[in-house]
mmCIF file of C-alpha atoms in Angstrom:
data_model
loop_
_atom_site.group_PDB
_atom_site.id
_atom_site.type_symbol
_atom_site.label_atom_id
_atom_site.label_comp_id
_atom_site.label_asym_id
_atom_site.label_seq_id
_atom_site.Cartn_x
_atom_site.Cartn_y
_atom_site.Cartn_z
ATOM 1 C CA UNK A 1 -92.487 72.079 -46.680
ATOM 2 C CA UNK A 2 -89.657 74.180 -44.727
ATOM 3 C CA UNK A 3 -90.861 72.528 -41.635
ATOM 4 C CA UNK A 4 -90.677 69.614 -43.004
ATOM 5 C CA UNK A 5 -87.068 69.955 -44.005
ATOM 6 C CA UNK A 6 -86.049 71.683 -40.897
ATOM 7 C CA UNK A 7 -87.454 68.441 -38.408
ATOM 8 C CA UNK A 8 -85.215 66.004 -40.803
ATOM 9 C CA UNK A 9 -81.404 65.271 -39.427
ATOM 10 C CA UNK A 10 -78.887 66.885 -41.055
ATOM 11 C CA UNK A 11 -76.823 63.756 -42.696
ATOM 12 C CA UNK A 12 -73.661 65.669 -42.228
ATOM 13 C CA UNK A 13 -73.604 65.918 -38.508
ATOM 14 C CA UNK A 14 -75.291 62.506 -38.062
ATOM 15 C CA UNK A 15 -72.025 60.532 -39.512
ATOM 16 C CA UNK A 16 -69.434 62.590 -37.619
ATOM 17 C CA UNK A 17 -69.768 60.585 -33.956
ATOM 18 C CA UNK A 18 -69.291 56.878 -35.955
ATOM 19 C CA UNK A 19 -66.745 58.059 -38.091
ATOM 20 C CA UNK A 20 -64.366 59.436 -35.550
ATOM 21 C CA UNK A 21 -64.943 56.251 -33.641
ATOM 22 C CA UNK A 22 -64.013 53.777 -36.285
ATOM 23 C CA UNK A 23 -61.369 55.854 -37.482
ATOM 24 C CA UNK A 24 -60.052 55.490 -33.473
ATOM 25 C CA UNK A 25 -60.804 51.458 -33.494
ATOM 26 C CA UNK A 26 -58.830 51.174 -36.749
ATOM 27 C CA UNK A 27 -55.508 52.697 -35.361
ATOM 28 C CA UNK A 28 -55.986 50.923 -31.720
ATOM 29 C CA UNK A 29 -52.237 49.156 -32.274
ATOM 30 C CA UNK A 30 -51.156 52.174 -33.418
ATOM 31 C CA UNK A 31 -51.935 54.298 -30.527
ATOM 32 C CA UNK A 32 -51.048 51.951 -28.230
ATOM 33 C CA UNK A 33 -47.835 51.941 -29.608
ATOM 34 C CA UNK A 34 -47.110 55.586 -29.087
ATOM 35 C CA UNK A 35 -48.730 55.505 -25.513
ATOM 36 C CA UNK A 36 -46.121 52.624 -24.625
ATOM 37 C CA UNK A 37 -43.329 54.587 -26.703
ATOM 38 C CA UNK A 38 -44.197 57.917 -24.256
ATOM 39 C CA UNK A 39 -43.854 55.135 -21.272
ATOM 40 C CA UNK A 40 -40.277 53.765 -22.082
ATOM 41 C CA UNK A 41 -39.381 57.076 -22.804
ATOM 42 C CA UNK A 42 -40.194 58.552 -19.516
ATOM 43 C CA UNK A 43 -38.353 55.447 -17.224
ATOM 44 C CA UNK A 44 -35.513 55.885 -19.503
ATOM 45 C CA UNK A 45 -35.351 59.727 -18.601
ATOM 46 C CA UNK A 46 -35.811 58.533 -15.218
ATOM 47 C CA UNK A 47 -33.587 55.576 -15.557
ATOM 48 C CA UNK A 48 -30.866 58.673 -16.915
ATOM 49 C CA UNK A 49 -31.100 60.792 -14.401
ATOM 50 C CA UNK A 50 -31.308 58.275 -11.291
ATOM 51 C CA UNK A 51 -29.020 55.692 -13.112
ATOM 52 C CA UNK A 52 -29.477 52.016 -13.013
ATOM 53 C CA UNK A 53 -30.087 49.584 -9.931
ATOM 54 C CA UNK A 54 -27.235 47.563 -8.738
ATOM 55 C CA UNK A 55 -27.147 45.059 -6.203
ATOM 56 C CA UNK A 56 -25.031 46.037 -3.569
ATOM 57 C CA UNK A 57 -22.745 44.931 -0.400
ATOM 58 C CA UNK A 58 -23.359 45.974 2.976
ATOM 59 C CA UNK A 59 -20.902 46.290 5.617
ATOM 60 C CA UNK A 60 -22.225 44.071 8.637
ATOM 61 C CA UNK A 61 -20.719 42.926 11.777
ATOM 62 C CA UNK A 62 -20.304 39.064 12.055
ATOM 63 C CA UNK A 63 -17.905 36.503 13.252
ATOM 64 C CA UNK A 64 -15.319 36.118 10.655
ATOM 65 C CA UNK A 65 -12.319 33.052 10.043
ATOM 66 C CA UNK A 66 -9.556 33.316 7.710
ATOM 67 C CA UNK A 67 -8.315 30.164 6.286
ATOM 68 C CA UNK A 68 -5.128 28.687 4.033
ATOM 69 C CA UNK A 69 -6.643 26.285 1.419
ATOM 70 C CA UNK A 70 -4.927 23.432 0.211
ATOM 71 C CA UNK A 71 -4.415 19.914 -1.162
ATOM 72 C CA UNK A 72 -2.512 16.952 -0.336
ATOM 73 C CA UNK A 73 -2.269 13.494 0.657
ATOM 74 C CA UNK A 74 -2.427 10.831 3.237
ATOM 75 C CA UNK A 75 0.216 9.040 4.713
ATOM 76 C CA UNK A 76 1.498 7.659 7.531
ATOM 77 C CA UNK A 77 4.422 9.326 9.718
ATOM 78 C CA UNK A 78 6.643 6.718 8.385
ATOM 79 C CA UNK A 79 6.127 3.412 5.846
ATOM 80 C CA UNK A 80 8.112 0.088 7.198
ATOM 81 C CA UNK A 81 9.737 -1.644 4.103
ATOM 82 C CA UNK A 82 9.824 -5.522 5.004
ATOM 83 C CA UNK A 83 12.092 -7.723 4.139
ATOM 84 C CA UNK A 84 14.347 -11.166 4.257
ATOM 85 C CA UNK A 85 17.378 -11.205 6.265
ATOM 86 C CA UNK A 86 18.741 -14.539 4.954
ATOM 87 C CA UNK A 87 18.717 -15.554 0.991
ATOM 88 C CA UNK A 88 15.711 -18.383 0.389
ATOM 89 C CA UNK A 89 13.074 -19.718 -1.741
ATOM 90 C CA UNK A 90 9.405 -18.757 -0.657
ATOM 91 C CA UNK A 91 7.515 -21.323 0.445
ATOM 92 C CA UNK A 92 4.279 -19.411 0.792
ATOM 93 C CA UNK A 93 2.993 -16.011 1.191
ATOM 94 C CA UNK A 94 0.168 -15.523 3.946
ATOM 95 C CA UNK A 95 -0.909 -12.087 3.538
ATOM 96 C CA UNK A 96 -2.705 -10.040 0.766
ATOM 97 C CA UNK A 97 -1.934 -6.612 0.018
ATOM 98 C CA UNK A 98 -4.100 -4.396 2.327
ATOM 99 C CA UNK A 99 -4.546 -6.575 4.842
ATOM 100 C CA UNK A 100 -4.753 -5.871 8.398
ATOM 101 C CA UNK A 101 -1.924 -7.453 10.357
ATOM 102 C CA UNK A 102 -0.939 -6.995 13.427
ATOM 103 C CA UNK A 103 2.570 -7.085 15.456
ATOM 104 C CA UNK A 104 4.208 -10.745 15.534
ATOM 105 C CA UNK A 105 1.505 -11.736 12.744
ATOM 106 C CA UNK A 106 3.743 -14.182 10.270
ATOM 107 C CA UNK A 107 3.890 -13.090 6.643
ATOM 108 C CA UNK A 108 5.946 -15.161 4.763
ATOM 109 C CA UNK A 109 7.673 -18.552 5.025
ATOM 110 C CA UNK A 110 10.910 -19.610 3.642
ATOM 111 C CA UNK A 111 11.745 -22.949 2.590
ATOM 112 C CA UNK A 112 13.951 -24.600 5.724
ATOM 113 C CA UNK A 113 15.383 -27.336 5.941
ATOM 114 C CA UNK A 114 18.619 -26.666 5.816
ATOM 115 C CA UNK A 115 18.254 -24.264 8.848
ATOM 116 C CA UNK A 116 16.317 -27.077 10.671
ATOM 117 C CA UNK A 117 19.097 -29.111 10.415
ATOM 118 C CA UNK A 118 21.027 -26.674 11.699
ATOM 119 C CA UNK A 119 20.055 -26.305 14.406
ATOM 120 C CA UNK A 120 19.809 -30.131 15.225
ATOM 121 C CA UNK A 121 23.297 -30.255 14.958
ATOM 122 C CA UNK A 122 24.073 -26.966 16.946
ATOM 123 C CA UNK A 123 21.934 -28.861 19.888
ATOM 124 C CA UNK A 124 24.000 -31.922 19.514
ATOM 125 C CA UNK A 125 27.243 -29.562 20.153
ATOM 126 C CA UNK A 126 25.472 -28.111 23.147
ATOM 127 C CA UNK A 127 24.534 -31.229 24.187
ATOM 128 C CA UNK A 128 28.379 -32.428 24.063
ATOM 129 C CA UNK A 129 29.614 -29.809 25.784
ATOM 130 C CA UNK A 130 27.276 -29.594 28.797
ATOM 131 C CA UNK A 131 27.965 -33.769 28.865
ATOM 132 C CA UNK A 132 32.181 -32.486 29.208
ATOM 133 C CA UNK A 133 30.747 -29.907 31.725
ATOM 134 C CA UNK A 134 29.086 -32.333 34.197
ATOM 135 C CA UNK A 135 32.397 -34.682 33.452
ATOM 136 C CA UNK A 136 34.610 -32.213 35.482
ATOM 137 C CA UNK A 137 31.995 -31.805 38.052
ATOM 138 C CA UNK A 138 30.841 -35.459 38.636
ATOM 139 C CA UNK A 139 34.255 -37.283 37.640
ATOM 140 C CA UNK A 140 37.025 -35.431 36.858
ATOM 141 C CA UNK A 141 37.108 -33.501 39.611
ATOM 142 C CA UNK A 142 36.214 -35.805 42.661
ATOM 143 C CA UNK A 143 38.725 -38.230 41.215
ATOM 144 C CA UNK A 144 41.506 -35.448 41.353
ATOM 145 C CA UNK A 145 40.721 -34.501 45.116
ATOM 146 C CA UNK A 146 40.748 -38.333 45.835
ATOM 147 C CA UNK A 147 43.972 -38.752 44.262
ATOM 148 C CA UNK A 148 45.069 -35.749 46.001
ATOM 149 C CA UNK A 149 44.262 -36.944 49.452
ATOM 150 C CA UNK A 150 46.275 -40.515 48.666
ATOM 151 C CA UNK A 151 48.986 -38.686 47.554
ATOM 152 C CA UNK A 152 49.016 -36.492 50.832
ATOM 153 C CA UNK A 153 48.757 -39.714 52.733
ATOM 154 C CA UNK A 154 51.608 -41.358 51.185
ATOM 155 C CA UNK A 155 53.450 -37.940 51.493
ATOM 156 C CA UNK A 156 52.980 -37.855 54.947
ATOM 157 C CA UNK A 157 54.240 -41.370 55.447
ATOM 158 C CA UNK A 158 57.224 -40.836 53.531
ATOM 159 C CA UNK A 159 58.059 -37.364 55.618
ATOM 160 C CA UNK A 160 57.592 -39.705 58.873
ATOM 161 C CA UNK A 161 59.886 -42.530 57.165
ATOM 162 C CA UNK A 162 62.387 -39.457 56.395
ATOM 163 C CA UNK A 163 62.598 -38.069 59.652
ATOM 164 C CA UNK A 164 63.207 -41.338 61.516
ATOM 165 C CA UNK A 165 66.190 -42.573 59.003
ATOM 166 C CA UNK A 166 67.258 -38.833 59.566
ATOM 167 C CA UNK A 167 67.294 -39.705 63.546
ATOM 168 C CA UNK A 168 68.880 -43.129 62.909
ATOM 169 C CA UNK A 169 71.721 -42.046 60.751
ATOM 170 C CA UNK A 170 72.313 -39.424 63.290
ATOM 171 C CA UNK A 171 72.936 -41.775 65.967
ATOM 172 C CA UNK A 172 74.862 -44.255 63.586
ATOM 173 C CA UNK A 173 71.644 -46.673 63.639
ATOM 174 C CA UNK A 174 71.283 -46.266 59.761
ATOM 175 C CA UNK A 175 73.702 -46.043 56.756
ATOM 176 C CA UNK A 176 73.757 -43.092 54.361
ATOM 177 C CA UNK A 177 72.213 -44.893 51.566
ATOM 178 C CA UNK A 178 69.036 -45.459 53.799
ATOM 179 C CA UNK A 179 68.694 -41.828 54.603
ATOM 180 C CA UNK A 180 69.310 -41.141 50.620
ATOM 181 C CA UNK A 181 66.421 -43.415 49.716
ATOM 182 C CA UNK A 182 63.900 -41.790 52.498
ATOM 183 C CA UNK A 183 64.908 -38.754 51.020
ATOM 184 C CA UNK A 184 64.163 -39.839 47.370
ATOM 185 C CA UNK A 185 60.993 -41.534 48.371
ATOM 186 C CA UNK A 186 60.200 -38.050 50.120
ATOM 187 C CA UNK A 187 60.828 -36.103 46.943
ATOM 188 C CA UNK A 188 58.446 -38.528 44.553
ATOM 189 C CA UNK A 189 55.394 -37.996 47.335
ATOM 190 C CA UNK A 190 56.004 -33.862 47.157
ATOM 191 C CA UNK A 191 56.124 -34.026 43.278
ATOM 192 C CA UNK A 192 52.769 -36.209 43.326
ATOM 193 C CA UNK A 193 51.223 -34.440 45.696
ATOM 194 C CA UNK A 194 52.105 -31.260 43.456
ATOM 195 C CA UNK A 195 50.690 -33.064 40.370
ATOM 196 C CA UNK A 196 47.717 -33.817 42.141
ATOM 197 C CA UNK A 197 46.899 -30.381 43.592
ATOM 198 C CA UNK A 198 47.237 -29.410 40.099
ATOM 199 C CA UNK A 199 44.889 -31.824 38.983
ATOM 200 C CA UNK A 200 42.455 -30.568 41.329
ATOM 201 C CA UNK A 201 43.043 -26.644 40.033
ATOM 202 C CA UNK A 202 42.354 -27.489 36.450
ATOM 203 C CA UNK A 203 39.478 -29.487 36.872
ATOM 204 C CA UNK A 204 38.326 -26.731 39.686
ATOM 205 C CA UNK A 205 36.344 -23.111 38.411
ATOM 206 C CA UNK A 206 38.636 -21.032 37.011
ATOM 207 C CA UNK A 207 41.162 -24.112 36.042
ATOM 208 C CA UNK A 208 42.223 -24.675 32.408
ATOM 209 C CA UNK A 209 40.248 -27.784 31.732
ATOM 210 C CA UNK A 210 37.211 -25.914 33.374
ATOM 211 C CA UNK A 211 37.557 -22.757 31.352
ATOM 212 C CA UNK A 212 37.864 -24.962 28.143
ATOM 213 C CA UNK A 213 34.873 -26.681 28.935
ATOM 214 C CA UNK A 214 33.005 -23.848 29.784
ATOM 215 C CA UNK A 215 34.234 -22.042 26.312
ATOM 216 C CA UNK A 216 33.252 -24.631 24.789
ATOM 217 C CA UNK A 217 29.958 -24.956 25.900
ATOM 218 C CA UNK A 218 29.314 -20.793 25.409
ATOM 219 C CA UNK A 219 30.068 -21.676 21.994
ATOM 220 C CA UNK A 220 28.126 -24.625 21.461
ATOM 221 C CA UNK A 221 25.220 -21.967 22.681
ATOM 222 C CA UNK A 222 25.933 -18.796 20.574
ATOM 223 C CA UNK A 223 25.967 -21.733 17.539
ATOM 224 C CA UNK A 224 22.472 -22.903 18.778
ATOM 225 C CA UNK A 225 21.316 -19.282 18.934
ATOM 226 C CA UNK A 226 22.535 -18.413 15.719
ATOM 227 C CA UNK A 227 20.933 -21.306 13.789
ATOM 228 C CA UNK A 228 17.954 -21.201 15.857
ATOM 229 C CA UNK A 229 17.898 -17.092 14.542
ATOM 230 C CA UNK A 230 18.315 -18.334 11.291
ATOM 231 C CA UNK A 231 15.274 -20.360 11.679
ATOM 232 C CA UNK A 232 13.296 -17.797 12.816
ATOM 233 C CA UNK A 233 14.188 -15.621 9.622
ATOM 234 C CA UNK A 234 12.823 -18.552 7.537
ATOM 235 C CA UNK A 235 8.937 -16.817 9.193
ATOM 236 C CA UNK A 236 8.950 -12.895 8.076
ATOM 237 C CA UNK A 237 6.788 -11.490 10.692
ATOM 238 C CA UNK A 238 5.301 -7.757 11.403
ATOM 239 C CA UNK A 239 6.909 -5.922 13.068
ATOM 240 C CA UNK A 240 4.182 -3.959 14.378
ATOM 241 C CA UNK A 241 0.629 -3.521 13.870
ATOM 242 C CA UNK A 242 -0.779 -1.883 10.309
ATOM 243 C CA UNK A 243 -1.646 -2.450 7.002
ATOM 244 C CA UNK A 244 0.289 -3.678 4.017
ATOM 245 C CA UNK A 245 0.037 -1.415 1.524
ATOM 246 C CA UNK A 246 2.350 -2.971 -1.201
ATOM 247 C CA UNK A 247 3.265 -6.527 -2.012
ATOM 248 C CA UNK A 248 6.223 -7.920 -4.521
ATOM 249 C CA UNK A 249 6.646 -11.497 -3.625
ATOM 250 C CA UNK A 250 5.101 -14.354 -4.652
ATOM 251 C CA UNK A 251 5.626 -17.839 -4.002
ATOM 252 C CA UNK A 252 9.015 -19.091 -5.402
ATOM 253 C CA UNK A 253 10.759 -16.226 -5.214
ATOM 254 C CA UNK A 254 14.254 -16.137 -4.249
ATOM 255 C CA UNK A 255 14.387 -13.377 -1.330
ATOM 256 C CA UNK A 256 17.670 -11.685 -0.402
ATOM 257 C CA UNK A 257 18.630 -9.515 2.010
ATOM 258 C CA UNK A 258 18.087 -5.686 1.162
ATOM 259 C CA UNK A 259 15.387 -6.424 -1.027
ATOM 260 C CA UNK A 260 12.038 -5.049 0.131
ATOM 261 C CA UNK A 261 9.003 -7.336 -0.129
ATOM 262 C CA UNK A 262 6.272 -5.951 1.702
ATOM 263 C CA UNK A 263 5.503 -2.559 2.542
ATOM 264 C CA UNK A 264 3.585 -1.949 6.095
ATOM 265 C CA UNK A 265 1.967 1.303 6.840
ATOM 266 C CA UNK A 266 1.740 1.372 10.639
ATOM 267 C CA UNK A 267 -1.104 1.805 12.641
ATOM 268 C CA UNK A 268 -1.858 4.912 14.757
ATOM 269 C CA UNK A 269 -1.635 8.513 13.609
ATOM 270 C CA UNK A 270 -1.883 9.451 10.098
ATOM 271 C CA UNK A 271 -0.510 12.968 8.482
ATOM 272 C CA UNK A 272 -1.899 15.056 5.994
ATOM 273 C CA UNK A 273 1.065 16.134 3.651
ATOM 274 C CA UNK A 274 0.387 19.332 1.667
ATOM 275 C CA UNK A 275 1.860 21.821 -0.363
ATOM 276 C CA UNK A 276 1.049 25.635 0.393
ATOM 277 C CA UNK A 277 2.124 28.409 -1.670
ATOM 278 C CA UNK A 278 4.683 29.980 0.067
ATOM 279 C CA UNK A 279 2.959 33.605 0.118
ATOM 280 C CA UNK A 280 0.782 32.185 3.031
ATOM 281 C CA UNK A 281 4.018 30.740 5.038
ATOM 282 C CA UNK A 282 3.803 33.713 7.172
ATOM 283 C CA UNK A 283 0.395 33.100 8.482
ATOM 284 C CA UNK A 284 0.956 29.555 9.381
ATOM 285 C CA UNK A 285 2.060 28.403 12.597
ATOM 286 C CA UNK A 286 2.290 24.923 14.530
ATOM 287 C CA UNK A 287 -0.366 23.978 16.385
ATOM 288 C CA UNK A 288 -3.279 25.187 14.153
ATOM 289 C CA UNK A 289 -6.455 23.302 13.881
ATOM 290 C CA UNK A 290 -8.245 22.569 10.578
ATOM 291 C CA UNK A 291 -10.712 20.491 8.594
ATOM 292 C CA UNK A 292 -10.440 18.113 6.262
ATOM 293 C CA UNK A 293 -12.047 16.053 3.843
ATOM 294 C CA UNK A 294 -11.162 12.750 1.204
ATOM 295 C CA UNK A 295 -11.645 13.864 -2.148
ATOM 296 C CA UNK A 296 -13.474 10.619 -2.514
ATOM 297 C CA UNK A 297 -16.023 11.452 0.498
ATOM 298 C CA UNK A 298 -16.283 15.227 0.179
ATOM 299 C CA UNK A 299 -19.242 15.548 2.530
ATOM 300 C CA UNK A 300 -17.210 14.201 5.365
ATOM 301 C CA UNK A 301 -14.779 16.225 7.247
ATOM 302 C CA UNK A 302 -12.462 15.224 10.173
ATOM 303 C CA UNK A 303 -9.828 17.681 12.479
ATOM 304 C CA UNK A 304 -6.228 17.845 11.783
ATOM 305 C CA UNK A 305 -3.429 19.760 13.465
ATOM 306 C CA UNK A 306 -0.153 21.513 11.875
ATOM 307 C CA UNK A 307 2.235 19.584 13.312
ATOM 308 C CA UNK A 308 5.480 20.524 11.196
ATOM 309 C CA UNK A 309 6.531 23.308 8.431
ATOM 310 C CA UNK A 310 9.722 22.400 6.424
ATOM 311 C CA UNK A 311 12.031 25.570 7.149
ATOM 312 C CA UNK A 312 12.907 25.117 3.153
ATOM 313 C CA UNK A 313 11.175 26.122 -0.159
ATOM 314 C CA UNK A 314 10.511 24.053 -3.142
ATOM 315 C CA UNK A 315 12.108 26.584 -5.923
ATOM 316 C CA UNK A 316 10.492 24.737 -8.322
ATOM 317 C CA UNK A 317 6.652 24.933 -7.255
ATOM 318 C CA UNK A 318 6.899 28.251 -4.890
ATOM 319 C CA UNK A 319 5.612 26.230 -2.496
ATOM 320 C CA UNK A 320 6.306 24.562 1.484
ATOM 321 C CA UNK A 321 5.366 21.581 2.530
ATOM 322 C CA UNK A 322 3.334 21.383 5.420
ATOM 323 C CA UNK A 323 2.084 18.764 7.558
ATOM 324 C CA UNK A 324 -1.090 17.911 9.907
ATOM 325 C CA UNK A 325 -1.109 15.009 12.261
ATOM 326 C CA UNK A 326 -4.267 13.154 12.087
ATOM 327 C CA UNK A 327 -4.900 11.733 15.776
ATOM 328 C CA UNK A 328 -8.474 10.165 15.338
ATOM 329 C CA UNK A 329 -8.478 9.422 11.741
ATOM 330 C CA UNK A 330 -11.937 7.872 10.288
ATOM 331 C CA UNK A 331 -11.879 4.592 9.126
ATOM 332 C CA UNK A 332 -11.993 5.180 5.301
ATOM 333 C CA UNK A 333 -9.011 6.879 4.976
ATOM 334 C CA UNK A 334 -6.763 5.239 2.909
ATOM 335 C CA UNK A 335 -2.660 5.589 2.238
ATOM 336 C CA UNK A 336 -2.671 8.564 -0.594
ATOM 337 C CA UNK A 337 -5.470 9.352 -0.605
ATOM 338 C CA UNK A 338 -6.065 12.806 -1.693
ATOM 339 C CA UNK A 339 -7.317 15.570 0.552
ATOM 340 C CA UNK A 340 -8.528 19.066 0.603
ATOM 341 C CA UNK A 341 -7.819 21.226 3.946
ATOM 342 C CA UNK A 342 -8.988 24.549 5.557
ATOM 343 C CA UNK A 343 -6.275 25.523 8.032
ATOM 344 C CA UNK A 344 -7.881 28.480 10.146
ATOM 345 C CA UNK A 345 -5.184 31.202 10.768
ATOM 346 C CA UNK A 346 -7.026 33.612 12.019
ATOM 347 C CA UNK A 347 -10.789 34.326 13.665
ATOM 348 C CA UNK A 348 -12.862 37.797 14.924
ATOM 349 C CA UNK A 349 -15.568 38.070 17.065
ATOM 350 C CA UNK A 350 -18.044 40.489 16.171
ATOM 351 C CA UNK A 351 -16.080 42.549 13.321
ATOM 352 C CA UNK A 352 -17.143 44.402 10.498
ATOM 353 C CA UNK A 353 -16.998 42.458 7.486
ATOM 354 C CA UNK A 354 -17.643 43.233 3.559
ATOM 355 C CA UNK A 355 -17.582 40.528 1.060
ATOM 356 C CA UNK A 356 -14.564 40.393 -1.150
ATOM 357 C CA UNK A 357 -16.379 41.162 -4.375
ATOM 358 C CA UNK A 358 -16.832 44.548 -3.255
ATOM 359 C CA UNK A 359 -12.735 45.266 -2.582
ATOM 360 C CA UNK A 360 -10.535 46.396 -5.232
ATOM 361 C CA UNK A 361 -7.115 45.865 -5.440
ATOM 362 C CA UNK A 362 -7.230 43.603 -2.138
ATOM 363 C CA UNK A 363 -3.818 42.416 -2.531
ATOM 364 C CA UNK A 364 -1.731 45.780 -3.231
ATOM 365 C CA UNK A 365 -2.039 47.117 -0.284
ATOM 366 C CA UNK A 366 -3.819 50.402 -0.983
ATOM 367 C CA UNK A 367 -7.362 48.304 -1.224
ATOM 368 C CA UNK A 368 -10.545 50.334 -1.904
ATOM 369 C CA UNK A 369 -14.541 50.168 -2.673
ATOM 370 C CA UNK A 370 -16.588 52.032 -4.564
ATOM 371 C CA UNK A 371 -19.818 53.141 -2.167
ATOM 372 C CA UNK A 372 -22.426 55.899 -3.226
ATOM 373 C CA UNK A 373 -22.155 59.361 -2.095
ATOM 374 C CA UNK A 374 -24.733 62.407 -3.424
ATOM 375 C CA UNK A 375 -26.261 58.988 -5.807
ATOM 376 C CA UNK A 376 -22.740 58.926 -7.333
ATOM 377 C CA UNK A 377 -20.672 55.951 -6.734
ATOM 378 C CA UNK A 378 -17.774 57.113 -5.295
ATOM 379 C CA UNK A 379 -13.781 55.451 -4.299
ATOM 380 C CA UNK A 380 -13.311 54.927 -0.662
ATOM 381 C CA UNK A 381 -10.143 53.968 0.356
ATOM 382 C CA UNK A 382 -10.364 51.076 3.081
ATOM 383 C CA UNK A 383 -7.698 49.063 5.169
ATOM 384 C CA UNK A 384 -8.775 45.271 5.642
ATOM 385 C CA UNK A 385 -7.462 42.765 7.971
ATOM 386 C CA UNK A 386 -8.129 38.846 7.900
ATOM 387 C CA UNK A 387 -9.642 37.551 4.808
ATOM 388 C CA UNK A 388 -12.521 34.514 4.929
ATOM 389 C CA UNK A 389 -13.613 32.251 2.123
ATOM 390 C CA UNK A 390 -15.863 35.235 1.201
ATOM 391 C CA UNK A 391 -15.798 37.680 3.184
ATOM 392 C CA UNK A 392 -12.913 40.013 4.324
ATOM 393 C CA UNK A 393 -12.366 42.641 7.806
ATOM 394 C CA UNK A 394 -12.727 46.219 7.198
ATOM 395 C CA UNK A 395 -10.655 47.453 10.069
ATOM 396 C CA UNK A 396 -11.237 51.290 9.004
ATOM 397 C CA UNK A 397 -12.883 53.665 6.348
ATOM 398 C CA UNK A 398 -16.155 52.008 6.286
ATOM 399 C CA UNK A 399 -19.250 51.916 9.176
ATOM 400 C CA UNK A 400 -21.872 48.876 9.832
ATOM 401 C CA UNK A 401 -25.021 49.669 7.056
ATOM 402 C CA UNK A 402 -22.121 51.227 4.555
ATOM 403 C CA UNK A 403 -22.942 50.046 0.962
ATOM 404 C CA UNK A 404 -20.447 48.908 -1.193
ATOM 405 C CA UNK A 405 -20.266 48.159 -5.424
ATOM 406 C CA UNK A 406 -19.749 44.705 -6.158
ATOM 407 C CA UNK A 407 -16.650 44.664 -9.124
ATOM 408 C CA UNK A 408 -18.833 42.772 -11.431
ATOM 409 C CA UNK A 409 -21.451 45.521 -11.838
ATOM 410 C CA UNK A 410 -19.931 47.359 -14.333
ATOM 411 C CA UNK A 411 -20.527 51.269 -12.392
ATOM 412 C CA UNK A 412 -17.449 53.085 -12.397
ATOM 413 C CA UNK A 413 -16.593 56.121 -10.307
ATOM 414 C CA UNK A 414 -18.786 59.259 -10.892
ATOM 415 C CA UNK A 415 -21.306 57.170 -12.328
ATOM 416 C CA UNK A 416 -24.977 57.199 -10.845
ATOM 417 C CA UNK A 417 -26.903 54.020 -9.839
ATOM 418 C CA UNK A 418 -29.856 53.153 -7.740
ATOM 419 C CA UNK A 419 -28.605 50.735 -4.479
ATOM 420 C CA UNK A 420 -30.699 47.447 -4.063
ATOM 421 C CA UNK A 421 -29.782 45.242 -1.203
ATOM 422 C CA UNK A 422 -30.098 41.888 -1.457
#
């Protein structure tokens, strides 16, 4: 019996193994949670000791360009306001707003019947004055010269008669009465000669009749020119090539001198007019190049050159007006379009640069960065140079390869952190 009892397995020992396994399996999630918590605790301890991982910026060498960014609008260097030089009713408007026109192209026609009649009348006056000049040259002057020759012949005959009579009277063969008659005839011939010479003179160039006729002709021609000019004013033409940007006239409008009917933007160079913050005035200079883009075509850029910097400041906006010439404007540019412009004010080749986001107090005159020393964030003063859109030149305080913590990281001076390069 004892041997049989010893051969049988112990009920207590046989049940221990399965019982423990069952207990562990029943609490498996709890055990897993313990392990996770222990892992998190260890990781947090390491994180506290080494600090958080922070993406940092690194000082690198590169080419840097500083630009002044501003917005403005497109306009021509000047605009031509087109109006009428006479008062008249608009008969026809020959162009549309936005149309390209060439120099001399008719734009507006005014009612011109009265003006045409004035031209015809002036032409008649010119014809009369020219006829008077021809009459002097072809009739009056030749007749006066012929009369002068006849009078000269008469005078010669009278002179000879007087000489003979005077001789005969001296010899006692003629009476005193005969001599007096010969003297009278000679005096009459002399008077006729003077009158004939005067007629020739007045009909010749420089004479009174000739001058009066010439003056009348000049006046008639001047009146004709005036009438023709006024008739020409009835057709308003383009003074130069360009684009009509404003039209304020319709058929039937009464045009008056001084009233603008059309506005022409001359073809050629365009300019960009900007208002730039006065703080950037010291960076600007004539001749600086720029890249511009119209807000309507942001993907298309075109070059421009600074051509004008206003010497005065707009105190209400604390800005200065700057103009840029576009020598080869693209076809899509229109008057008064809004544009964005980047003016290149400085550039550096192969210089140390750092993203602007890592430089503190960059405009204060005492900029600094948050670098790393012995695993902790340390304040490092720097000296900066030109400033690009996203990077700034480091003149002193950092070397190539040094790191800086971005301002948005939340790291404080003296705090541990682990740098991570992007």
